[in-house]
Amino acid sequence: PDTDAWRAVVGMMLLSTMAVNAIFAASVPRMFWAFQVPVTAIGAVTLFQQGGSVSRAIGFVVLSALPFSAILAWINRGANERAAYYAEANRKTNEQLHQLNARLRHEASHDPLTGIPNRQEFTRRLDTAVAEHSPNVAVLFMDLDRFKSINDQFGHATGDAVIAMAARRILQRLRPQDVLARLGGDEFTAVLPGVTSSEDVERIAARILAGFDAPFEFAGREHDLAISIGIAAPGARSGPADLLHMADAALYEAKRSGRGRFETYRSGTAAGARPFD
């Protein structure tokens, strides 16, 4: 075979190896010194030892390429480091955006004072409950009794604190699957999915009333506070708006009948009959 041509091929293979190592092994700095420099030196020395102008020319080219290979490795390593930096920065940015979006969604659907769903979110949850559980869905409409006097006497900051305390007490008496919401002011609503009778709902309402037996502590002393509850009982295929209307009507009846109690609107009542017991 043509010896000079073969040596030229070997030189090209050596140069290619150097380039590949500079590009793909640059992320491991030791690879350049532990592999590329020894291989290049051995190859060049071997070519010089063989003598001949072609061999020496190839060896010189191989040695001359070593600094350029080192520069290429350094540039590529810097590019890899910058890419890793920007990838980590993008990951952190995406994580922060995800957290921000989650917080904004929560703030848009929850009451800032109590942390429970607001009117818009309650409407969505009620629609879902009716779609999935009807007719076994009940609604509670609740209102703090004589709450206006607290605002008038102690101010709105104290009133807000009382509303937050009341929300916590109601939540403690509901089931995990129930949804409590604040419609505004001192009005609360709750959707109770999966209930099969008015008696089930009335037991929950009775627990809520019992939760208000203990006095509320504010303005430096203890105060009694009651709540009235209107119930839209399960049993009829009523839509969300109908359930809210019935619960509101039952709440009005509870207020009219003396407050601090619950009334149940019987949606299955015969025409012309009174819907309350």
Coordinates of C-alpha atoms in Angstrom, one line a residue:
P1 CA 0.0 0.0 0.0
D2 CA 0.9 3.7 -0.4
T3 CA 2.7 4.4 2.9
D4 CA 2.5 8.2 2.7
A5 CA -1.2 7.9 1.9
W6 CA -1.7 5.6 4.8
R7 CA 0.1 7.9 7.2
A8 CA -2.1 10.8 6.0
V9 CA -5.2 8.7 6.7
V10 CA -3.8 7.9 10.2
G11 CA -3.1 11.7 10.7
M12 CA -6.6 12.6 9.7
M13 CA -8.1 10.0 12.0
L14 CA -6.0 11.4 14.8
L15 CA -7.2 14.9 14.1
S16 CA -10.8 13.7 13.9
T17 CA -10.4 12.0 17.3
M18 CA -9.0 15.2 18.8
A19 CA -11.9 17.2 17.4
V20 CA -14.5 14.7 18.7
N21 CA -12.9 14.6 22.1
A22 CA -12.8 18.4 22.3
I23 CA -16.5 18.7 21.4
F24 CA -18.0 15.8 23.3
A25 CA -15.7 15.3 26.2
A26 CA -15.3 18.9 27.1
S27 CA -17.8 18.6 30.0
V28 CA -15.1 16.5 31.7
P29 CA -12.0 18.7 31.8
R30 CA -9.7 15.8 32.8
M31 CA -10.5 14.0 29.5
F32 CA -8.5 16.6 27.5
W33 CA -5.3 16.1 29.6
A34 CA -5.8 12.4 30.4
F35 CA -6.6 11.3 26.9
Q36 CA -6.2 13.9 24.1
V37 CA -2.7 15.2 25.0
P38 CA -1.1 11.8 25.5
V39 CA -2.6 10.4 22.3
T40 CA -1.6 13.4 20.3
A41 CA 2.0 13.4 21.6
I42 CA 2.4 9.7 21.0
G43 CA 1.0 9.9 17.5
A44 CA 3.1 13.0 16.6
V45 CA 6.4 11.5 18.0
T46 CA 5.7 8.2 16.2
L47 CA 5.3 10.1 12.9
F48 CA 8.5 12.1 13.5
Q49 CA 10.4 9.0 14.3
Q50 CA 9.4 7.4 11.0
G51 CA 11.2 10.1 9.1
G52 CA 10.2 11.5 5.8
S53 CA 8.9 14.8 4.9
V54 CA 5.3 13.6 4.7
S55 CA 5.4 12.0 8.2
R56 CA 7.0 15.0 9.7
A57 CA 4.5 17.3 8.0
I58 CA 1.6 15.2 9.4
G59 CA 3.1 15.2 12.9
F60 CA 3.6 18.9 12.7
V61 CA 0.0 19.4 11.7
V62 CA -1.2 17.1 14.5
L63 CA 0.8 19.0 17.1
S64 CA -0.3 22.4 15.7
A65 CA -3.9 21.3 16.0
L66 CA -3.5 20.6 19.7
P67 CA -3.8 24.3 20.9
F68 CA -6.8 24.7 18.6
S69 CA -8.3 21.6 20.1
A70 CA -7.7 22.9 23.6
I71 CA -9.4 26.2 22.7
L72 CA -12.3 24.3 21.2
A73 CA -12.7 22.2 24.3
W74 CA -12.6 25.3 26.5
I75 CA -15.2 27.1 24.4
N76 CA -17.4 24.0 24.3
R77 CA -17.1 23.6 28.1
G78 CA -18.1 27.2 28.6
A79 CA -21.1 26.7 26.4
N80 CA -22.1 23.6 28.3
E81 CA -21.8 25.5 31.6
R82 CA -23.9 28.4 30.3
A83 CA -26.5 25.9 28.9
A84 CA -26.7 24.2 32.3
Y85 CA -27.0 27.6 34.0
Y86 CA -29.8 28.8 31.8
A87 CA -31.5 25.4 32.1
E88 CA -31.5 25.7 35.8
A89 CA -32.6 29.3 35.6
N90 CA -35.5 28.3 33.3
R91 CA -36.5 25.5 35.7
K92 CA -36.6 27.9 38.7
T93 CA -38.5 30.4 36.7
N94 CA -41.1 27.8 35.5
E95 CA -41.5 26.6 39.1
Q96 CA -42.0 30.2 40.4
L97 CA -44.5 30.8 37.6
H98 CA -46.4 27.6 38.5
Q99 CA -46.5 28.6 42.2
L100 CA -47.6 32.2 41.2
N101 CA -50.4 30.8 39.0
A102 CA -51.6 28.5 41.7
R103 CA -51.6 31.3 44.2
L104 CA -53.5 33.6 41.8
R105 CA -56.1 30.9 41.0
H106 CA -56.6 30.3 44.8
E107 CA -56.9 34.0 45.5
A108 CA -59.4 34.4 42.6
S109 CA -61.6 31.6 44.0
H110 CA -61.3 32.0 47.7
D111 CA -62.3 34.6 50.3
P112 CA -59.3 36.5 51.5
L113 CA -60.6 36.8 55.1
T114 CA -61.6 33.2 55.8
G115 CA -59.6 31.3 53.2
I116 CA -62.8 29.3 52.2
P117 CA -64.3 29.4 48.7
N118 CA -66.0 32.6 47.6
R119 CA -69.3 33.0 45.8
Q120 CA -67.9 32.2 42.3
E121 CA -66.1 29.1 43.5
F122 CA -69.1 27.9 45.5
T123 CA -71.4 28.2 42.4
R124 CA -68.9 26.1 40.5
R125 CA -68.7 23.5 43.3
L126 CA -72.5 23.4 43.6
D127 CA -72.9 22.9 39.9
T128 CA -70.5 20.0 40.0
A129 CA -72.2 18.4 43.0
V130 CA -75.6 18.6 41.4
A131 CA -74.3 17.1 38.2
E132 CA -72.6 14.3 40.0
H133 CA -74.8 13.5 43.0
S134 CA -78.3 14.8 42.2
P135 CA -80.8 14.2 43.8
N136 CA -78.6 13.5 46.9
V137 CA -77.4 17.0 47.4
A138 CA -78.4 19.5 50.1
V139 CA -77.5 23.1 50.6
L140 CA -77.2 25.1 53.8
F141 CA -77.7 28.9 53.9
M142 CA -76.3 30.4 57.1
D143 CA -76.3 33.9 58.7
L144 CA -74.9 35.1 61.9
D145 CA -77.6 36.5 64.2
R146 CA -77.4 40.2 65.0
F147 CA -74.0 40.5 63.6
K148 CA -74.5 44.2 62.6
S149 CA -74.5 45.2 66.2
I150 CA -70.9 43.8 66.5
N151 CA -69.7 45.9 63.6
D152 CA -71.5 49.0 65.0
Q153 CA -70.2 48.6 68.5
F154 CA -66.7 47.2 68.0
G155 CA -65.8 48.2 64.4
H156 CA -65.2 46.3 61.2
A157 CA -61.8 44.9 62.2
T158 CA -63.4 43.1 65.1
G159 CA -66.3 42.1 62.9
D160 CA -63.8 40.5 60.4
A161 CA -62.2 38.6 63.2
V162 CA -65.5 37.3 64.4
I163 CA -66.4 36.1 60.8
A164 CA -63.1 34.3 60.6
M165 CA -63.7 32.6 63.9
A166 CA -67.3 31.6 62.9
A167 CA -66.0 30.1 59.6
R168 CA -63.6 27.9 61.5
R169 CA -66.3 26.7 63.9
I170 CA -68.6 25.8 61.0
L171 CA -65.8 24.0 59.1
Q172 CA -65.1 21.9 62.2
R173 CA -68.7 20.6 62.1
L174 CA -68.9 19.8 58.4
R175 CA -67.8 16.6 56.8
P176 CA -64.5 16.5 54.7
Q177 CA -66.5 16.3 51.4
D178 CA -68.7 19.3 52.2
V179 CA -67.9 22.7 50.8
L180 CA -68.3 25.8 52.9
A181 CA -68.2 29.2 51.2
R182 CA -68.6 32.8 52.2
L183 CA -71.0 34.7 50.0
G184 CA -70.2 38.1 51.6
G185 CA -70.7 39.9 54.9
D186 CA -71.8 37.3 57.5
E187 CA -73.5 35.0 55.0
F188 CA -72.2 31.5 54.5
T189 CA -73.4 28.6 52.3
A190 CA -72.4 25.0 52.3
V191 CA -73.1 22.2 49.7
L192 CA -73.4 18.7 51.1
P193 CA -73.1 16.0 48.5
G194 CA -74.0 12.4 49.0
V195 CA -76.8 12.9 51.6
T196 CA -79.9 10.8 51.3
S197 CA -82.4 12.3 53.7
S198 CA -83.2 15.6 55.4
E199 CA -82.4 13.9 58.7
D200 CA -78.8 13.5 57.7
V201 CA -78.6 17.2 56.9
E202 CA -80.4 18.2 60.0
R203 CA -77.8 16.3 62.2
I204 CA -75.1 18.3 60.5
A205 CA -77.0 21.6 61.0
A206 CA -77.5 20.6 64.7
R207 CA -73.7 20.1 65.1
I208 CA -73.1 23.6 63.6
L209 CA -75.6 25.2 66.0
A210 CA -73.9 23.3 68.9
G211 CA -70.6 24.8 67.8
F212 CA -71.9 28.2 68.7
D213 CA -72.8 27.3 72.2
A214 CA -69.4 28.3 73.5
P215 CA -68.9 32.1 73.7
F216 CA -66.7 34.0 71.3
E217 CA -63.8 35.9 72.8
F218 CA -63.1 39.3 71.3
A219 CA -62.7 42.9 72.5
G220 CA -61.2 41.7 75.7
R221 CA -64.2 39.6 76.9
E222 CA -66.5 36.7 76.0
H223 CA -69.6 37.2 73.8
D224 CA -72.5 35.0 72.9
L225 CA -73.1 34.6 69.2
A226 CA -75.8 32.5 67.4
I227 CA -76.3 31.4 63.8
S228 CA -79.5 30.7 61.9
I229 CA -79.5 28.0 59.2
G230 CA -81.7 27.3 56.2
I231 CA -81.7 23.8 54.7
A232 CA -82.6 22.8 51.2
A233 CA -83.2 19.1 51.8
P234 CA -82.3 16.4 49.2
G235 CA -84.9 14.3 47.5
A236 CA -86.0 16.2 44.4
R237 CA -84.1 16.8 41.2
S238 CA -83.6 20.5 41.8
G239 CA -81.1 22.6 40.0
P240 CA -78.4 24.7 41.7
A241 CA -80.4 27.9 41.6
D242 CA -83.5 26.1 43.1
L243 CA -81.5 24.7 45.9
L244 CA -80.1 28.1 46.8
H245 CA -83.5 29.6 46.6
M246 CA -85.0 27.0 48.9
A247 CA -82.2 27.3 51.4
D248 CA -82.5 31.1 51.4
A249 CA -86.3 30.7 52.0
A250 CA -85.6 28.3 54.9
L251 CA -83.1 30.7 56.4
Y252 CA -85.7 33.5 56.3
E253 CA -88.1 31.1 58.1
A254 CA -85.5 30.3 60.8
K255 CA -84.9 34.0 61.4
R256 CA -88.6 34.7 61.5
S257 CA -89.1 31.8 64.0
G258 CA -86.7 33.1 66.6
R259 CA -83.1 32.8 65.3
G260 CA -80.4 30.5 66.5
R261 CA -82.1 27.5 64.9
F262 CA -82.5 25.7 61.5
E263 CA -85.4 25.2 59.2
T264 CA -85.7 22.7 56.4
Y265 CA -87.4 23.4 53.1
R266 CA -89.1 20.3 52.0
S267 CA -88.8 20.3 48.2
G268 CA -91.1 17.4 47.8
T269 CA -94.0 19.1 49.6
A270 CA -97.4 18.8 47.8
A271 CA -98.7 21.8 46.0
G272 CA -100.2 24.3 48.3
A273 CA -98.7 22.7 51.5
R274 CA -96.3 24.5 53.8
P275 CA -92.7 23.5 53.0
F276 CA -91.5 23.8 56.6
D277 CA -92.1 21.5 59.5

